[in-house]
XYZ file of C-alpha atoms in Angstrom:
696
model
C -20.429 32.180 -19.590
C -20.252 29.872 -16.555
C -22.575 30.523 -13.661
C -20.997 31.935 -10.479
C -21.807 29.677 -7.523
C -20.336 29.760 -3.986
C -17.457 27.377 -3.437
C -18.617 24.122 -1.895
C -22.082 24.490 -3.419
C -21.119 23.581 -6.971
C -23.401 20.947 -8.513
C -21.289 17.921 -9.408
C -21.982 14.778 -11.435
C -19.502 12.975 -9.162
C -21.982 12.052 -6.465
C -21.143 9.542 -3.760
C -23.306 6.865 -5.380
C -21.502 7.382 -8.722
C -18.171 7.013 -6.959
C -19.060 3.667 -5.370
C -21.091 2.264 -8.290
C -19.137 -0.533 -10.015
C -15.946 0.538 -8.254
C -13.204 -2.081 -7.865
C -9.720 -2.321 -6.436
C -7.422 -4.203 -8.797
C -4.663 -6.574 -7.679
C -2.165 -8.989 -9.147
C -1.762 -9.629 -12.072
C -0.245 -13.068 -12.851
C 0.316 -15.311 -15.858
C -0.598 -19.006 -15.795
C -2.054 -21.574 -18.159
C -1.608 -19.253 -21.124
C -3.891 -16.648 -19.580
C -3.706 -13.494 -17.505
C -5.165 -13.424 -13.992
C -5.931 -10.609 -11.561
C -8.077 -9.858 -8.514
C -10.880 -7.375 -7.937
C -11.950 -5.983 -4.578
C -15.650 -5.217 -5.087
C -17.373 -2.830 -2.664
C -20.751 -3.675 -4.239
C -20.245 -7.284 -3.077
C -19.612 -6.293 0.548
C -15.881 -5.890 -0.050
C -15.383 -9.366 -1.503
C -12.166 -10.071 -3.435
C -12.785 -12.065 -6.606
C -10.097 -13.661 -8.808
C -10.587 -13.088 -12.537
C -9.177 -15.030 -15.498
C -8.804 -13.677 -19.033
C -9.612 -16.821 -20.969
C -10.233 -17.597 -24.629
C -13.771 -16.192 -24.370
C -13.041 -13.122 -22.286
C -12.723 -12.376 -18.583
C -14.525 -14.720 -16.196
C -14.853 -14.856 -12.412
C -13.074 -17.804 -10.818
C -14.206 -18.076 -7.201
C -17.676 -19.453 -6.488
C -20.090 -17.696 -4.156
C -19.088 -17.691 -0.526
C -15.345 -17.320 -1.136
C -13.173 -14.194 -1.008
C -9.410 -14.118 -1.609
C -8.117 -11.923 1.184
C -5.583 -12.601 3.933
C -5.165 -11.071 7.371
C -1.421 -11.676 7.700
C 0.032 -8.442 9.128
C -3.640 -7.316 9.060
C -2.888 -5.385 5.846
C -2.685 -8.560 3.784
C -1.647 -8.707 0.143
C -0.376 -11.784 -1.679
C -3.573 -13.668 -0.830
C -3.573 -15.793 -4.002
C -1.183 -17.382 -6.472
C -1.575 -19.583 -9.523
C 0.233 -22.508 -11.171
C -0.399 -23.439 -14.778
C -0.059 -26.807 -16.462
C 0.597 -25.410 -19.920
C 1.174 -22.281 -21.986
C -1.890 -22.367 -24.203
C -4.964 -20.250 -23.390
C -7.478 -22.277 -21.423
C -4.975 -24.796 -20.029
C -5.690 -26.124 -16.556
C -4.528 -23.990 -13.640
C -4.328 -24.603 -9.923
C -5.428 -21.528 -7.962
C -4.283 -21.192 -4.359
C -5.997 -18.584 -2.238
C -6.624 -17.597 1.366
C -10.331 -17.441 2.111
C -11.313 -14.387 4.163
C -13.922 -16.147 6.296
C -11.588 -18.706 7.896
C -8.072 -17.716 6.671
C -7.336 -21.274 5.552
C -5.451 -21.923 2.322
C -7.583 -23.398 -0.478
C -6.860 -25.006 -3.829
C -9.165 -24.614 -6.802
C -8.504 -26.553 -10.012
C -9.642 -24.413 -12.933
C -10.007 -25.864 -16.415
C -12.004 -25.138 -19.505
C -15.661 -25.824 -18.821
C -15.180 -27.096 -15.262
C -17.036 -26.008 -12.143
C -14.571 -27.163 -9.492
C -15.115 -26.484 -5.806
C -12.334 -24.999 -3.627
C -10.785 -27.508 -1.230
C -9.013 -26.480 1.979
C -5.435 -27.776 2.056
C -4.524 -26.472 5.514
C -6.078 -27.808 8.736
C -8.729 -26.068 10.793
C -6.824 -24.218 13.555
C -7.770 -24.419 17.216
C -8.275 -20.650 17.296
C -10.678 -19.283 14.637
C -8.627 -17.583 11.916
C -5.593 -18.549 13.991
C -3.506 -19.719 11.018
C -3.225 -17.228 8.190
C -1.281 -17.573 4.952
C 0.159 -15.277 2.269
C 2.791 -14.692 -0.405
C 3.175 -18.162 -1.915
C 5.018 -19.891 -4.761
C 4.556 -23.367 -6.259
C 7.163 -25.882 -7.420
C 7.313 -26.509 -11.160
C 5.576 -29.868 -10.893
C 2.759 -28.325 -8.863
C 3.248 -30.688 -5.910
C 4.448 -28.226 -3.235
C 3.655 -24.669 -2.276
C 5.866 -22.470 -0.088
C 4.315 -19.476 1.662
C 4.199 -17.277 4.740
C 2.168 -18.463 7.722
C 1.111 -16.287 10.637
C 0.170 -18.475 13.598
C -1.940 -16.957 16.345
C -2.065 -19.021 19.531
C 1.108 -20.987 18.850
C 2.205 -22.978 21.943
C 4.672 -21.045 24.084
C 4.441 -17.882 21.941
C 3.686 -14.488 23.489
C 2.647 -13.043 20.122
C 1.726 -14.315 16.681
C 4.461 -16.420 15.085
C 5.480 -15.597 11.501
C 7.049 -18.426 9.510
C 7.806 -19.684 6.031
C 6.227 -23.093 5.561
C 5.975 -25.722 2.828
C 3.069 -28.086 2.273
C 1.821 -30.481 -0.410
C -0.710 -28.862 -2.701
C -3.164 -31.712 -2.196
C -3.290 -31.032 1.545
C -2.116 -34.539 2.407
C 0.378 -33.301 4.986
C 0.352 -30.413 7.438
C 2.681 -27.462 6.752
C 6.353 -27.949 7.597
C 8.260 -24.951 8.966
C 11.263 -23.950 6.850
C 12.022 -20.584 8.477
C 10.698 -19.563 11.890
C 9.695 -21.409 15.005
C 10.562 -20.481 18.578
C 13.952 -18.964 17.653
C 13.136 -17.713 14.195
C 12.985 -14.104 13.002
C 10.032 -11.987 14.062
C 8.883 -11.471 10.460
C 9.394 -13.109 7.074
C 8.221 -12.436 3.534
C 8.915 -13.035 -0.136
C 9.873 -16.743 -0.321
C 11.059 -17.248 -3.899
C 12.435 -20.392 -5.546
C 15.323 -20.317 -8.017
C 14.381 -21.615 -11.503
C 16.138 -24.941 -10.893
C 14.538 -25.080 -7.411
C 17.898 -25.731 -5.777
C 17.741 -22.512 -3.717
C 15.157 -20.493 -1.832
C 15.503 -16.808 -0.980
C 13.423 -14.792 1.472
C 13.345 -11.572 3.502
C 13.378 -11.378 7.287
C 13.467 -8.664 9.939
C 13.008 -8.289 13.686
C 11.391 -5.956 16.192
C 11.548 -2.994 16.437
C 12.282 -2.560 12.717
C 9.697 -2.289 10.002
C 10.701 -3.834 6.648
C 11.470 -0.393 5.180
C 13.784 0.404 8.118
C 15.932 -2.683 7.867
C 15.378 -6.063 6.223
C 17.779 -8.867 5.376
C 17.884 -11.060 2.280
C 18.742 -14.715 2.920
C 19.372 -17.687 0.652
C 19.493 -21.409 1.456
C 19.767 -24.696 -0.418
C 16.334 -26.268 -0.836
C 15.821 -30.025 -0.572
C 12.271 -30.859 -1.565
C 12.291 -34.148 0.340
C 10.386 -37.239 -0.700
C 7.239 -39.187 0.019
C 8.586 -40.106 3.452
C 10.885 -37.116 4.120
C 9.742 -33.541 4.511
C 11.432 -30.661 2.618
C 14.335 -28.907 4.333
C 16.696 -25.962 3.971
C 20.475 -26.081 4.421
C 23.459 -23.730 4.284
C 21.459 -20.632 5.148
C 23.404 -17.431 4.448
C 22.563 -13.740 4.609
C 23.455 -12.122 1.302
C 22.133 -8.580 1.700
C 20.463 -5.971 3.837
C 20.680 -5.356 7.550
C 22.892 -2.742 9.250
C 20.371 -0.039 8.500
C 19.738 -1.185 4.904
C 16.276 -2.210 3.722
C 16.116 -4.829 0.972
C 12.860 -5.474 -0.899
C 11.344 -7.479 -3.747
C 13.889 -10.279 -4.315
C 13.464 -12.082 -7.626
C 15.324 -14.741 -9.625
C 15.649 -14.225 -13.350
C 15.371 -17.068 -15.875
C 19.145 -17.590 -15.768
C 19.051 -18.171 -12.003
C 20.532 -14.820 -10.985
C 19.182 -13.156 -7.856
C 17.966 -9.559 -8.052
C 16.706 -7.278 -5.305
C 16.045 -3.640 -4.443
C 18.248 -1.965 -1.823
C 18.446 1.501 -0.280
C 22.113 1.134 0.726
C 22.991 4.298 -1.213
C 20.028 6.320 0.021
C 17.521 5.443 -2.688
C 15.919 2.092 -3.473
C 17.827 0.931 -6.557
C 17.873 -2.367 -8.455
C 20.838 -4.698 -7.964
C 22.054 -8.194 -8.851
C 24.428 -10.348 -6.871
C 27.618 -11.505 -8.519
C 27.361 -14.950 -6.995
C 24.821 -16.022 -4.431
C 26.357 -17.661 -1.383
C 29.898 -16.291 -1.722
C 31.229 -15.027 1.606
C 31.665 -11.536 0.162
C 28.371 -11.548 -1.731
C 26.980 -8.610 0.260
C 29.620 -6.337 -1.241
C 29.872 -7.923 -4.678
C 27.213 -6.639 -7.023
C 27.621 -7.197 -10.743
C 24.852 -4.857 -11.837
C 23.116 -1.868 -10.340
C 20.390 0.237 -11.921
C 20.190 3.684 -10.398
C 18.520 6.950 -11.293
C 18.955 10.355 -9.716
C 16.276 11.018 -7.099
C 14.071 8.007 -7.682
C 12.964 4.900 -5.767
C 12.529 1.545 -7.527
C 10.281 0.265 -4.721
C 7.766 1.362 -2.124
C 7.298 0.566 1.549
C 6.321 -3.084 2.072
C 2.980 -2.576 3.799
C 1.468 -5.533 1.958
C 2.780 -8.775 0.498
C 3.282 -9.448 -3.177
C 4.543 -6.070 -4.327
C 6.314 -6.129 -7.682
C 7.839 -3.136 -9.409
C 10.115 -4.931 -11.872
C 10.453 -8.126 -13.894
C 12.513 -9.533 -16.745
C 11.431 -10.958 -20.062
C 14.741 -12.624 -21.044
C 18.482 -12.120 -20.846
C 18.199 -9.506 -18.135
C 15.928 -7.294 -20.237
C 12.799 -6.031 -18.562
C 10.577 -3.265 -17.272
C 11.113 -1.377 -14.041
C 8.802 1.075 -12.268
C 10.231 4.068 -10.433
C 8.702 6.676 -8.118
C 10.483 9.854 -9.229
C 10.974 12.874 -7.018
C 8.241 14.644 -8.963
C 5.839 12.354 -7.108
C 4.940 10.253 -10.164
C 5.564 6.617 -11.073
C 7.276 6.068 -14.389
C 8.128 2.952 -16.390
C 11.631 2.318 -17.673
C 12.980 -0.277 -20.085
C 16.135 -1.956 -18.898
C 18.036 -3.329 -21.876
C 20.497 -6.188 -21.534
C 23.892 -4.843 -20.430
C 26.894 -5.036 -22.707
C 29.497 -7.600 -21.631
C 33.123 -8.197 -22.496
C 33.198 -11.324 -24.669
C 32.516 -14.465 -22.688
C 33.281 -12.706 -19.411
C 30.249 -12.194 -17.203
C 31.459 -8.741 -16.094
C 29.354 -5.817 -17.209
C 31.176 -3.325 -19.418
C 28.281 -0.980 -20.168
C 25.130 -0.600 -18.138
C 23.481 2.244 -20.014
C 20.726 4.570 -18.911
C 17.148 3.349 -18.427
C 14.854 4.265 -21.301
C 11.728 5.963 -19.947
C 8.549 4.908 -21.715
C 6.253 7.528 -23.184
C 2.989 6.079 -21.879
C 0.111 7.632 -19.976
C 0.941 6.181 -16.578
C 1.486 8.019 -13.299
C 0.910 5.144 -10.840
C 2.088 1.538 -11.097
C 1.690 -1.703 -9.177
C 1.917 -5.466 -9.688
C 4.342 -5.501 -12.628
C 4.942 -9.053 -13.903
C 6.375 -10.555 -17.107
C 4.723 -13.358 -19.057
C 6.302 -16.200 -21.027
C 6.134 -14.539 -24.445
C 7.611 -11.111 -23.687
C 4.285 -9.693 -22.527
C 4.376 -7.595 -19.355
C 1.234 -6.955 -17.307
C 0.667 -4.397 -14.580
C -1.884 -2.296 -12.769
C -1.580 1.183 -14.263
C -3.368 4.448 -13.576
C -3.091 8.124 -14.439
C -4.602 11.356 -13.201
C -7.463 11.005 -15.676
C -8.065 7.237 -15.513
C -8.600 4.907 -12.591
C -6.419 1.773 -12.294
C -6.578 -0.639 -15.225
C -5.004 -4.001 -15.979
C -2.769 -3.365 -18.981
C -0.152 -5.287 -20.939
C 2.907 -4.146 -22.874
C 4.358 -6.270 -25.684
C 8.156 -6.066 -25.401
C 8.970 -8.748 -27.956
C 10.625 -6.406 -30.472
C 12.801 -4.738 -27.765
C 12.061 -1.266 -29.141
C 10.876 0.786 -26.163
C 9.928 3.683 -28.439
C 7.265 1.371 -29.912
C 5.903 0.011 -26.634
C 2.214 0.691 -26.169
C -0.331 -0.089 -23.477
C -3.017 -2.635 -24.300
C -5.932 -2.453 -21.897
C -7.143 -5.834 -20.659
C -9.394 -4.737 -17.823
C -10.483 -1.133 -18.474
C -11.401 1.398 -15.862
C -15.128 1.882 -15.405
C -16.987 4.490 -17.433
C -17.924 7.215 -14.975
C -20.102 9.037 -17.463
C -18.262 12.217 -16.534
C -16.317 14.410 -18.924
C -12.613 15.026 -18.445
C -13.416 18.687 -17.768
C -14.714 17.705 -14.331
C -11.425 16.047 -13.341
C -8.805 18.137 -11.566
C -5.209 17.391 -12.557
C -2.769 18.179 -9.756
C 0.467 20.089 -9.634
C 3.390 18.583 -7.708
C 4.594 21.310 -5.342
C 7.686 21.479 -3.155
C 7.220 23.874 -0.250
C 9.216 25.023 2.793
C 8.370 23.758 6.239
C 9.823 23.901 9.743
C 13.516 23.053 10.125
C 14.615 19.729 11.567
C 15.793 19.289 15.169
C 19.355 20.337 14.291
C 18.231 23.394 12.375
C 18.687 21.809 8.967
C 16.505 23.321 6.216
C 13.348 21.367 5.487
C 10.977 20.918 2.576
C 7.976 18.743 1.972
C 5.838 17.944 -1.058
C 2.200 17.876 -2.059
C -0.144 17.278 -4.964
C -2.302 20.393 -5.257
C -5.676 19.929 -6.958
C -7.540 23.104 -8.010
C -11.339 23.429 -7.902
C -12.482 22.090 -11.274
C -15.944 22.182 -12.827
C -16.637 23.362 -16.394
C -20.221 24.336 -15.575
C -19.634 26.868 -12.807
C -17.091 29.270 -11.356
C -16.585 30.627 -7.889
C -17.449 34.203 -6.872
C -14.864 36.671 -8.111
C -14.387 38.127 -4.637
C -13.799 34.799 -2.869
C -11.173 32.097 -2.607
C -11.971 28.382 -2.404
C -11.876 26.428 0.843
C -8.949 24.006 1.180
C -8.911 20.392 2.304
C -5.488 19.181 3.437
C -5.243 15.401 3.093
C -2.846 13.463 5.292
C -2.083 9.940 4.041
C -1.850 6.871 6.241
C 1.144 4.831 7.215
C 2.703 7.222 8.081
C 5.376 5.547 5.936
C 3.307 5.694 2.785
C 2.583 8.336 0.143
C -0.141 10.176 -1.706
C -1.121 7.952 -4.663
C -0.344 9.757 -7.956
C -3.499 8.682 -9.776
C -7.142 9.553 -10.331
C -8.736 9.515 -6.893
C -12.470 10.063 -6.984
C -12.506 10.821 -3.279
C -10.423 13.871 -4.209
C -12.500 14.715 -7.280
C -15.641 14.563 -5.138
C -14.340 17.709 -3.432
C -12.662 19.566 -6.315
C -15.758 19.270 -8.508
C -17.725 20.984 -5.698
C -15.362 23.940 -5.466
C -12.749 22.830 -2.943
C -9.016 22.964 -3.446
C -7.221 19.853 -2.174
C -3.623 19.460 -1.006
C -2.566 15.799 -0.759
C 0.560 16.156 1.378
C 3.668 13.991 1.269
C 5.018 15.049 4.640
C 8.418 14.034 5.975
C 8.366 10.277 6.430
C 6.651 9.604 3.101
C 8.094 7.154 0.599
C 9.257 8.026 -2.900
C 11.767 10.699 -1.895
C 14.665 8.548 -0.687
C 15.725 7.117 2.667
C 16.761 10.431 4.240
C 13.317 11.953 3.695
C 11.646 8.718 4.810
C 13.661 8.677 8.026
C 13.046 12.376 8.718
C 9.984 11.346 10.751
C 12.026 9.216 13.168
C 11.352 10.377 16.762
C 9.114 13.131 15.386
C 5.765 11.545 14.523
C 3.055 13.923 15.615
C 5.434 16.854 15.098
C 7.104 16.894 11.657
C 4.109 15.450 9.792
C 1.778 17.911 11.495
C 4.107 20.854 10.866
C 4.227 19.909 7.182
C 0.431 19.780 6.844
C 0.128 23.140 8.580
C 2.908 24.558 6.390
C 1.157 23.296 3.258
C -2.003 25.192 4.199
C -0.083 28.341 5.080
C 1.869 28.142 1.820
C -1.274 28.025 -0.315
C -2.936 30.762 1.745
C 0.177 32.897 1.259
C -0.055 32.436 -2.505
C -3.667 33.650 -2.411
C -4.945 30.360 -3.816
C -7.251 29.392 -0.934
C -9.371 30.972 1.795
C -7.389 31.084 5.023
C -10.583 31.180 7.074
C -11.942 27.936 5.600
C -9.262 25.307 5.982
C -10.097 21.649 6.601
C -7.833 18.699 7.349
C -8.685 15.026 6.998
C -6.890 11.688 7.136
C -7.265 8.009 7.884
C -5.314 5.808 10.308
C -1.928 7.514 10.785
C -3.357 10.376 8.744
C -6.187 10.514 11.264
C -3.600 10.899 14.018
C -1.940 13.736 12.094
C -5.367 15.323 11.695
C -6.137 15.081 15.415
C -2.728 16.505 16.320
C -3.123 19.384 13.876
C -6.494 20.311 15.389
C -5.243 19.912 18.969
C -1.828 21.559 18.864
C -2.387 24.143 16.105
C -5.147 26.593 15.225
C -5.016 26.980 11.438
C -7.911 24.684 10.584
C -11.641 25.375 10.861
C -12.833 21.767 10.680
C -11.480 18.239 10.524
C -12.363 14.637 9.739
C -10.599 11.659 11.312
C -11.130 8.232 9.782
C -10.127 5.462 12.227
C -7.431 7.790 13.555
C -5.112 7.325 16.522
C -6.012 9.433 19.570
C -3.917 7.672 22.218
C -0.406 6.559 21.289
C 0.020 4.586 24.494
C -3.147 2.592 23.825
C -1.927 1.958 20.278
C 1.443 0.701 21.540
C -0.289 -1.652 23.985
C -3.153 -2.920 21.860
C -2.232 -2.938 18.181
C -1.297 -6.036 16.179
C 2.159 -7.608 15.983
C 3.301 -6.074 12.687
C 3.108 -2.527 14.062
C 3.539 -3.306 17.758
C 7.049 -1.802 17.824
C 6.599 0.675 14.975
C 6.396 3.577 17.412
C 9.806 2.787 18.921
C 11.353 4.564 15.969
C 8.616 7.122 15.299
C 8.144 8.251 18.895
C 10.457 6.411 21.302
C 10.724 3.084 23.113
C 7.701 2.192 25.217
C 7.249 2.232 28.186
C 10.631 3.918 28.758
C 9.450 7.096 26.971
C 5.879 7.021 28.156
C 6.159 10.775 28.685
C 6.441 11.304 24.913
C 3.443 9.086 24.252
C 1.305 11.181 26.580
C 2.765 14.449 25.328
C 1.868 13.667 21.691
C -1.524 12.005 22.257
C -4.467 14.297 21.460
C -6.657 12.455 23.963
C -4.578 13.940 26.806
C -4.892 17.508 25.523
C -8.546 17.927 24.633
C -8.515 21.144 26.677
C -6.661 22.637 23.693
C -9.129 21.328 21.096
C -11.952 23.589 20.002
C -12.349 22.687 16.319
C -15.435 20.832 15.028
C -14.592 17.228 14.223
C -16.208 14.349 12.327
C -15.026 10.874 13.393
C -15.573 7.782 11.199
C -14.700 4.296 12.444
C -15.012 0.629 11.482
C -16.133 -1.552 14.371
C -13.984 -4.570 13.378
C -10.737 -2.607 13.142
C -7.837 -4.618 14.622
C -5.198 -2.009 13.766
C -6.744 1.087 15.356
C -9.459 -0.344 17.627
C -12.793 1.508 17.894
C -12.126 2.639 21.451
C -9.593 5.147 20.070
C -12.329 6.990 18.186
C -14.881 6.514 20.960
C -12.556 8.063 23.552
C -12.043 11.123 21.367
C -15.758 11.527 20.664
C -16.593 11.279 24.370
C -13.983 13.891 25.267
C -15.321 16.345 22.696
C -18.884 15.797 23.860
C -17.901 16.626 27.426
C -16.020 19.730 26.337
C -18.874 20.982 24.194
C -16.961 20.927 20.895
C -19.118 20.187 17.820
C -18.609 16.498 17.041
C -20.246 13.710 15.043
C -19.293 10.054 15.420
C -20.304 7.424 12.840
C -19.408 3.776 13.425
C -19.761 1.145 10.698
C -20.578 -2.506 11.351
C -18.560 -5.055 9.385
C -15.742 -2.660 8.450
C -12.092 -3.169 9.304
C -9.191 -0.770 8.794
C -10.439 1.118 5.754
C -13.964 0.969 4.375
C -14.658 -1.666 1.706
C -18.458 -1.865 1.516
C -20.226 0.393 -0.967
C -23.035 1.675 1.303
C -20.531 2.609 4.001
C -18.161 4.354 1.591
C -21.077 6.354 0.226
C -22.385 7.244 3.670
C -18.952 8.336 4.870
C -18.442 10.688 1.907
C -21.864 12.255 2.197
C -21.551 12.612 5.962
C -18.275 14.473 5.535
C -19.793 16.826 2.958
C -22.767 17.502 5.219
C -20.515 18.134 8.227
C -18.336 20.621 6.313
C -21.390 22.401 4.937
C -22.740 23.023 8.434
C -19.427 24.154 9.883
C -18.193 26.212 6.908
C -21.678 27.578 6.132
C -22.403 26.633 2.543
C -25.365 24.929 0.917
C -25.024 21.434 -0.536
C -26.146 21.181 -4.161
C -27.769 17.741 -3.840
C -29.984 16.226 -1.132
C -28.070 14.048 1.339
C -28.987 12.487 4.640
C -28.066 14.722 7.577
C -25.654 13.792 10.343
C -26.376 14.236 14.025
C -23.840 16.884 15.074
C -23.614 17.325 18.813
C -22.778 20.699 20.393
C -23.157 22.572 17.109
């Protein structure tokens, strides 16, 4: 019989040091030189991002000491490295291009069997430190040119950073040439992709105040690679998709030179192919369209280099979809049936869903021999690099082969809580329309103990960042840290989250700080009403935009007993004035245009209503955060000190937006546990360093 122990005091093998030990964040993957490549963000190496190659003798690190492949374009980065192989046999030479974190210059590293090459910068040293940043590149077939995104801070005559698509020789012999951008170019660009014959280049672009998931256009132009004396150019630029309220994402050419993309024109992100690129009516002429009821074939483009589909040959390939049950699933897209020699599709067919243990997907890419690689995770395994052999075209036989396994936690599956996807009612919209939201509900889980029979567990409501993002449907040890100690956790996909179609995503327009907060409050009330949690011990936590939701919930509502804000927004007006270019107009849609609707910014900013805040609060902040600067957290902490509300403020040197260094991740988790234990009055099972709580 299991021992009865108060909730929160359960002894757990998932300690903070276990959670950070050997933890990695996986990125990529990519095929080149007959091998598979991926990246690893390593908290134990001060948040360094290493590139790894699966060679003939196993996986080996590529970057020498002192280099880290991470870009600051849009501040969120992504797409910080790309590779170009010189052959298809394992161990063939490969050119690695990567953005080095320390100076944001683009480097080339020639990797061959048995060589110890040194990275060489191929972009010039900018006048402003880190003033030229690069991302999201491709390389011409001969390896002579690379095309990528450049973000130029301090550009002459520019009032903000300038985002451009540039081309440069891979030996660094010539400075980058602007293909798209300049003084009259679009505000933002991404996803430059060359057609297989390199005659055309496609890309995405959008302008303030839109974010790429609000509205983004797909363009195509003829590409002239130039010569020794002439620089490359584009001609006959034409918009072929997106715009007018439609968000296009993830453009890709297949091997036959056909252009594919993901579009939410019909309310959900579905996969499409143009009939003929460049035709005047191309925006309305789509030969093929892969749809599924209530499912998105893409996610919000917060970072560069996202890939949720690819083709192996003849239009056959794998596609990832976020279904309305909150989970990612993989589908096999067989080649469509055609009428004789006519290119028109006569039978599309339904996608075949793969029976594999995957609930979260990223970085899906096809290799040259029918092998598909991706980052895959489930609710019982952390992200892994896996491959799927599709060569026999029998999806019922497809199996995952693990290339880079998840770490061994040394913890039995019985300690891991598996969530339930729950749809629950929330407050109606502004026109009285009925409203629902969604959450992943994790029960307290520990095979060694049970809670008291006369008590209910405390609840932690988690509010994800973005806010245009979503709760990740995968094993999250920061969740298991709590459930294994006797907490229930509700990871809320409030209105505005991705994965539930455009209408749900746009339901947060003009209502940030209201609808998201109402949904988190409704989630707690719903679980209290079911008798699953203790209504007197409710906590709410979140980072970034989720930190703002947390602060609003504690300020404007009274359901929660304690909260934790990680680099959260306290002052919307300060955010609108001070944040980086990518999000500088984000609030126009979420709140209202600034400064015209300054009244709304003040009305919804917790910092202006601290007289209504009486709930103990832990605040965690990185001191190098360029997205939500430290003064946001410091203002909130000062206000709570003056008011006499219990507050603890922990600031971390060397951390940006999100903690990446192992000691800081560990300290933040333990500090939060200690803070909750003092406020909710339970004993912690293991010794942890205390936190200085003022006004307690």
